[in-house]
PDB file of N, CA and C in Angstrom:
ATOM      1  N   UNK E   1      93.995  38.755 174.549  1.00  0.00           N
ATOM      2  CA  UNK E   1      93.062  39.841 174.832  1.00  0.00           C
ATOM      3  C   UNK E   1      93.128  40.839 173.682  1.00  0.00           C
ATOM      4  N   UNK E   2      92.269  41.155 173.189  1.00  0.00           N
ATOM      5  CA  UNK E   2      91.979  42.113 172.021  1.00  0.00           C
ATOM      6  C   UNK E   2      92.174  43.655 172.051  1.00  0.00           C
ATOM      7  N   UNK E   3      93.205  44.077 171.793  1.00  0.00           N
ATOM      8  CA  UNK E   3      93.540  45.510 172.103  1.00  0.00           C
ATOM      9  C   UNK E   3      92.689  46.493 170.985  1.00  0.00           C
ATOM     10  N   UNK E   4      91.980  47.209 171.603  1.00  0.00           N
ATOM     11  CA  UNK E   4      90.945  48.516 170.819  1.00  0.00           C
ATOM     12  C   UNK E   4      91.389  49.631 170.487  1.00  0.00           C
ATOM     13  N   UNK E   5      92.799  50.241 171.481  1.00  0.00           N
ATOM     14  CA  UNK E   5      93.878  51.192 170.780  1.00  0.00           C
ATOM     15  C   UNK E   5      94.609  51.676 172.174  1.00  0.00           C
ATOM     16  N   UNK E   6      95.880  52.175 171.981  1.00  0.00           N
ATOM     17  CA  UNK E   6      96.896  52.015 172.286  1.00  0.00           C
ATOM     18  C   UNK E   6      97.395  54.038 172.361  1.00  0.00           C
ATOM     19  N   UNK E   7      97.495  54.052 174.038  1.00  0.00           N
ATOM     20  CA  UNK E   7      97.692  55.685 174.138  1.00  0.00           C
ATOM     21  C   UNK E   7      99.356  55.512 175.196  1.00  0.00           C
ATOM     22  N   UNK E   8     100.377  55.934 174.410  1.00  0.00           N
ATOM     23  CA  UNK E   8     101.328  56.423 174.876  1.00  0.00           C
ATOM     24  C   UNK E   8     101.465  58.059 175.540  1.00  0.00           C
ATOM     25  N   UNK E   9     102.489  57.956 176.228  1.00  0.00           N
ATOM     26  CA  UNK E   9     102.832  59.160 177.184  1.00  0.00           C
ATOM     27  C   UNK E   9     104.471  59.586 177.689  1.00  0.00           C
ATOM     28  N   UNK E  10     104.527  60.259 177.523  1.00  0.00           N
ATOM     29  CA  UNK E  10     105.994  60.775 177.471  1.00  0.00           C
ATOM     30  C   UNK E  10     106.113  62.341 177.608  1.00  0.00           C
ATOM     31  N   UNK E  11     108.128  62.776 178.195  1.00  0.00           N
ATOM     32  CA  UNK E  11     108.456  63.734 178.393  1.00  0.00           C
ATOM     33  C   UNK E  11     108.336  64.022 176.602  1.00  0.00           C
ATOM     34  N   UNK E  12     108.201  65.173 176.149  1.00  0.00           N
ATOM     35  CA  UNK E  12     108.579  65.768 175.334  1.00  0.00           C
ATOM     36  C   UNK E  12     110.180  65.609 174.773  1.00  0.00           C
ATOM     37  N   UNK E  13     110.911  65.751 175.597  1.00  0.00           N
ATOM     38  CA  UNK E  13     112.611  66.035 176.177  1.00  0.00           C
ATOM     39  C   UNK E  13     113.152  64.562 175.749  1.00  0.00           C
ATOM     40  N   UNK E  14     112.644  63.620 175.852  1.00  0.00           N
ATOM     41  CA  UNK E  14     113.021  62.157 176.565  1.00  0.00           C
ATOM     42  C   UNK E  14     113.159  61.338 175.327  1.00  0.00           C
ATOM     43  N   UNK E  15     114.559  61.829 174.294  1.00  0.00           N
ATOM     44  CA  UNK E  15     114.659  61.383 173.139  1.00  0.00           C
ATOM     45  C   UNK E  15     114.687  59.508 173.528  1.00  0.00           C
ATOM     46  N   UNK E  16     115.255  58.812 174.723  1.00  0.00           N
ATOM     47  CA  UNK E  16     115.657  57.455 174.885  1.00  0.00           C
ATOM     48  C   UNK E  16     113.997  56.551 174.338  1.00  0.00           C
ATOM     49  N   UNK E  17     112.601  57.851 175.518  1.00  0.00           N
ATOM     50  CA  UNK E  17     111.440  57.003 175.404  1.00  0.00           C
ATOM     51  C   UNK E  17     111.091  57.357 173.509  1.00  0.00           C
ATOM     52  N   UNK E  18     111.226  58.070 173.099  1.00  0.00           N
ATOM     53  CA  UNK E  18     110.990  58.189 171.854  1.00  0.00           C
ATOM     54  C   UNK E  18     111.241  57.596 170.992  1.00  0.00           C
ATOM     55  N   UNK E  19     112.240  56.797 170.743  1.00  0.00           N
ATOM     56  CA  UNK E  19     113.468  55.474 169.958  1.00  0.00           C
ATOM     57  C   UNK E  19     111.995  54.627 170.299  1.00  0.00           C
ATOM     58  N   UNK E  20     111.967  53.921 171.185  1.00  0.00           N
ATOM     59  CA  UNK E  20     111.051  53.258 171.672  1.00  0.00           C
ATOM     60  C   UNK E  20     109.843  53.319 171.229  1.00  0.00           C
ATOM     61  N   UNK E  21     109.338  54.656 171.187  1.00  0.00           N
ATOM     62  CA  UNK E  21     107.454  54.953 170.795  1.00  0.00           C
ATOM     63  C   UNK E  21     107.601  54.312 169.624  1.00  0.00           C
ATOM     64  N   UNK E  22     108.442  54.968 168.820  1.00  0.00           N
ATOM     65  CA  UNK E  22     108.329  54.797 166.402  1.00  0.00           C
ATOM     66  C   UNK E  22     108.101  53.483 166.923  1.00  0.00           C
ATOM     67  N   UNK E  23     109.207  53.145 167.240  1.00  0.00           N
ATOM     68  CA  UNK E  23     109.073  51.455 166.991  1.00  0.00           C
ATOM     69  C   UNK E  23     107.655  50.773 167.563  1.00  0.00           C
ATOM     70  N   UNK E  24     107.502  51.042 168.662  1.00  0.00           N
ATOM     71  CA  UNK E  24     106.405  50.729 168.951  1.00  0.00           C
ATOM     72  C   UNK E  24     104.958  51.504 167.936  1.00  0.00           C
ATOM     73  N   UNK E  25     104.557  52.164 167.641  1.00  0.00           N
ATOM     74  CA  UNK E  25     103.400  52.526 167.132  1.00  0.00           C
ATOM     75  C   UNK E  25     103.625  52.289 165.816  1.00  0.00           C
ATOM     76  N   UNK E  26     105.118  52.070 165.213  1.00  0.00           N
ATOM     77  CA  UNK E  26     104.687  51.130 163.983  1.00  0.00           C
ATOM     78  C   UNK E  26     104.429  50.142 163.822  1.00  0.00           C
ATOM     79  N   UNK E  27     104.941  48.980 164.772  1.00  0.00           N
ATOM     80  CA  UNK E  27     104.021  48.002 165.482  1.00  0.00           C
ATOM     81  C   UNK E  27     102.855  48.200 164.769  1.00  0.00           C
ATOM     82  N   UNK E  28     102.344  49.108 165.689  1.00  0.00           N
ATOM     83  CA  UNK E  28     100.689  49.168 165.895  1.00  0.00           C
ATOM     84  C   UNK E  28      99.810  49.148 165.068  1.00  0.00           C
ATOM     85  N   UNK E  29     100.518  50.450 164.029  1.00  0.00           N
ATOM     86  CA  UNK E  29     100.176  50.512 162.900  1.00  0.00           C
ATOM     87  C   UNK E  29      99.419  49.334 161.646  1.00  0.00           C
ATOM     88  N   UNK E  30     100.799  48.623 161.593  1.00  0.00           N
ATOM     89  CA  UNK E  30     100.991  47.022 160.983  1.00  0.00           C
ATOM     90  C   UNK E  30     100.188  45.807 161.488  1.00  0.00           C
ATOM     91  N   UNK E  31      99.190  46.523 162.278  1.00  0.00           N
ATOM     92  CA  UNK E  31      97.929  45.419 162.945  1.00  0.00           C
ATOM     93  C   UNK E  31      97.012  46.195 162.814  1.00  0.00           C
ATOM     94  N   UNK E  32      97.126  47.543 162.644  1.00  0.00           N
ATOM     95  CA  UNK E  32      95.561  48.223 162.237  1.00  0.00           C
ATOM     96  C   UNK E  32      94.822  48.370 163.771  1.00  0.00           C
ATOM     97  N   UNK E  33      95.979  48.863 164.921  1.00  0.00           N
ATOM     98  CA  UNK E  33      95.481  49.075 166.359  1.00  0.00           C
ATOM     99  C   UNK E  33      95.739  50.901 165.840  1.00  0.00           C
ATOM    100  N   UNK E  34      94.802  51.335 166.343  1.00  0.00           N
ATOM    101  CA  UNK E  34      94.838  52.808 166.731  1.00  0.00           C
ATOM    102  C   UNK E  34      95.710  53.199 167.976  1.00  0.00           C
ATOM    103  N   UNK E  35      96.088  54.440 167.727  1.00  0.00           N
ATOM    104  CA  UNK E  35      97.507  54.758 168.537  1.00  0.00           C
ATOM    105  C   UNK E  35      97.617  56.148 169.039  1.00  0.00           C
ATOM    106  N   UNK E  36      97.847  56.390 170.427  1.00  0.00           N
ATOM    107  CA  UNK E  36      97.655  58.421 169.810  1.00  0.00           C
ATOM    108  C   UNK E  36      99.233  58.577 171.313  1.00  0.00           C
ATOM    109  N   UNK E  37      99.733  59.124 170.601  1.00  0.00           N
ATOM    110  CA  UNK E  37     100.870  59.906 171.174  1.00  0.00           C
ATOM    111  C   UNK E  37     100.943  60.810 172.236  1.00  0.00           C
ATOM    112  N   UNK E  38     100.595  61.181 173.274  1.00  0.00           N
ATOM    113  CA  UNK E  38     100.668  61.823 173.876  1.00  0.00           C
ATOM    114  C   UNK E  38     102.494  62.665 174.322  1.00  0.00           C
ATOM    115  N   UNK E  39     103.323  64.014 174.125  1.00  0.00           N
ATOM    116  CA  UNK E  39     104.350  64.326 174.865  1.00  0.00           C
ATOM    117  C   UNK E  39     103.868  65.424 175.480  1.00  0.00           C
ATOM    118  N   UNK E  40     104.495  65.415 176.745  1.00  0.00           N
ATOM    119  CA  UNK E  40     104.224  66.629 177.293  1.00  0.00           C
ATOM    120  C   UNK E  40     105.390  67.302 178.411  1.00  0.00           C
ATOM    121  N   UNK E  41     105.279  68.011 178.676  1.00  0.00           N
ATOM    122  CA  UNK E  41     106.378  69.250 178.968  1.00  0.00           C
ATOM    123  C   UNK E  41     105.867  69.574 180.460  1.00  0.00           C
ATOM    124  N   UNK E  42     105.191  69.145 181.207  1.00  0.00           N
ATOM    125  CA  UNK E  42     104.367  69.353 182.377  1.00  0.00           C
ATOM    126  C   UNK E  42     103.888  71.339 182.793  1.00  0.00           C
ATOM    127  N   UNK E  43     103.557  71.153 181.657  1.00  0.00           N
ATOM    128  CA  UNK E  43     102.666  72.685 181.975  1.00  0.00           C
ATOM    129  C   UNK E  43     101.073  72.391 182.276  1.00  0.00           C
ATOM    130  N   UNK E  44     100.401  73.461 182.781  1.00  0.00           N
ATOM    131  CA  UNK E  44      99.421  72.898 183.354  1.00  0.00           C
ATOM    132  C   UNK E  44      98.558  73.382 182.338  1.00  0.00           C
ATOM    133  N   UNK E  45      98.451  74.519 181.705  1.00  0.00           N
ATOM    134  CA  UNK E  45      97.298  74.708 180.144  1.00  0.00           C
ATOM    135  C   UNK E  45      97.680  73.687 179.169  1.00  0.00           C
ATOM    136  N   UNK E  46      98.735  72.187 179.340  1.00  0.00           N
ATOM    137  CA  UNK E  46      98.282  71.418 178.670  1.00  0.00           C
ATOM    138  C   UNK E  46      97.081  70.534 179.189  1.00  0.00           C
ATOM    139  N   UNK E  47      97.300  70.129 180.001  1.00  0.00           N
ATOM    140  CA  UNK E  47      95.747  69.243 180.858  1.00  0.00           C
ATOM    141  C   UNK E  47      94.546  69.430 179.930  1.00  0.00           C
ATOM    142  N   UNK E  48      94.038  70.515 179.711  1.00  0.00           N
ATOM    143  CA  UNK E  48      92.917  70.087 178.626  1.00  0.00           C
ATOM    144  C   UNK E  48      93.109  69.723 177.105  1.00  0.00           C
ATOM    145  N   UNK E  49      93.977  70.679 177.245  1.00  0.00           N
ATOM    146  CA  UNK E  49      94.642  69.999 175.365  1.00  0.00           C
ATOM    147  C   UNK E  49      94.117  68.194 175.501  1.00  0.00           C
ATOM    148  N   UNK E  50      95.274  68.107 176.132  1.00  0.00           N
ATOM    149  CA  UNK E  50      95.363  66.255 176.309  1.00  0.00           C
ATOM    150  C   UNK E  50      94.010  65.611 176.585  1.00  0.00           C
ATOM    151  N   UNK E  51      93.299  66.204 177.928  1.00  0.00           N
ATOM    152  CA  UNK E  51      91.837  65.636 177.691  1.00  0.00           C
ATOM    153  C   UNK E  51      91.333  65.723 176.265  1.00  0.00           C
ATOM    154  N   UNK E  52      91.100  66.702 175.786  1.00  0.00           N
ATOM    155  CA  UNK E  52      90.637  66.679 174.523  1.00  0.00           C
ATOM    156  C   UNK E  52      90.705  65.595 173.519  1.00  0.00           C
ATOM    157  N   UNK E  53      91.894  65.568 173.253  1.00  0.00           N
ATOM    158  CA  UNK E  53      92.964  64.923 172.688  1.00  0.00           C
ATOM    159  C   UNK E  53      92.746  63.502 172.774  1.00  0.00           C
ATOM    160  N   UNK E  54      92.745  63.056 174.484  1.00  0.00           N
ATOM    161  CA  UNK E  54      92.289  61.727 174.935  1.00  0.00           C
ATOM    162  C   UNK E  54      90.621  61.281 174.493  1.00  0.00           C
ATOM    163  N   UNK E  55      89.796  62.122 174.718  1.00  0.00           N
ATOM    164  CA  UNK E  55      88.194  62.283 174.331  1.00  0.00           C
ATOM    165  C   UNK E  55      88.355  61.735 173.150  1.00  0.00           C
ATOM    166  N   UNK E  56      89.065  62.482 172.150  1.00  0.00           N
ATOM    167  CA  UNK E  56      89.079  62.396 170.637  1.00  0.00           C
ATOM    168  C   UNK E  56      88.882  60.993 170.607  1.00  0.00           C
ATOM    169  N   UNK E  57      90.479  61.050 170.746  1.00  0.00           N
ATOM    170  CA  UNK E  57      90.727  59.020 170.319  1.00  0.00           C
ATOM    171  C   UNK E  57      89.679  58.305 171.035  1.00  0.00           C
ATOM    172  N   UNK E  58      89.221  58.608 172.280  1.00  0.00           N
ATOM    173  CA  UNK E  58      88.493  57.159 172.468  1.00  0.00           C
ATOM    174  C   UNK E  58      87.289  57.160 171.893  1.00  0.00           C
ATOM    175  N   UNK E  59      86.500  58.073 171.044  1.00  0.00           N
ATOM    176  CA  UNK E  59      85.334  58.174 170.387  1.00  0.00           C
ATOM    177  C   UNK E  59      85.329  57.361 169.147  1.00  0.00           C
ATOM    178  N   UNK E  60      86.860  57.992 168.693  1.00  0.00           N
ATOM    179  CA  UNK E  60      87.145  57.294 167.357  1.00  0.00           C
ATOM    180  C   UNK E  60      87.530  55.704 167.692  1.00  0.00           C
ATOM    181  N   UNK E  61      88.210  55.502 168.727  1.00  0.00           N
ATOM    182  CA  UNK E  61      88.006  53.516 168.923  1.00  0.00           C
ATOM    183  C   UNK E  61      86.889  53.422 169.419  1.00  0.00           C
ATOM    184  N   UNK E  62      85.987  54.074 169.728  1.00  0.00           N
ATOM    185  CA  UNK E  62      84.840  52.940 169.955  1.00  0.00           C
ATOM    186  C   UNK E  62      84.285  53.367 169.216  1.00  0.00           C
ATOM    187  N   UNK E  63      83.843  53.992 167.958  1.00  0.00           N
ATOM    188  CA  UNK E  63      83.679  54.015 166.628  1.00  0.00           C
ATOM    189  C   UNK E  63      83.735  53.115 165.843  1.00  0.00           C
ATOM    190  N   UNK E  64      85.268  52.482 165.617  1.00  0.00           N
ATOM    191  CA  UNK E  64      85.421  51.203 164.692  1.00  0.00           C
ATOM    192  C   UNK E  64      85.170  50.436 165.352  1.00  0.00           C
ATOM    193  N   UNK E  65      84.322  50.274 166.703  1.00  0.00           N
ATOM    194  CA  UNK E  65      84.051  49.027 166.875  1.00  0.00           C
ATOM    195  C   UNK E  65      82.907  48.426 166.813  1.00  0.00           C
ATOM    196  N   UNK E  66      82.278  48.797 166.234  1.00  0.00           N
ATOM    197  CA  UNK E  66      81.181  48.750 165.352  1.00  0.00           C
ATOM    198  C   UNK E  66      80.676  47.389 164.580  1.00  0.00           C
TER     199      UNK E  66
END
């Protein structure tokens, strides 16, 4: 199945999931999959940040898919 891009999510705090992300989104990188990071701290004036954020990237993958 053909992956179009790739959105992680995580504590901010949570150095164990972080070891994990690099490795993983350099992965990603090295196939030319788009990738967007999400950490967050569970405050609630982030919620739109992140929508935003989320909006962004998926404009830009379905952009290159062109």
């Amino acid at each position: 199945v053909p992956i179009d891009g790739v959105i992680t999510y995580g504590l901010s705090n949570c150095d164990c999931f972080l070891f994990e992300e690099i490795e993983l989104l350099e992965k990603l990188e090295k196939r030319g999959i788009p990738a967007l990071a999400l950490h967050v701290n569970y405050e609630a004036k982030q919620n739109e940040q992140m929508r935003t954020r989320v909006e962004a990237f998926m404009e830009m993958v379905k952009g290159g898919k062109k």
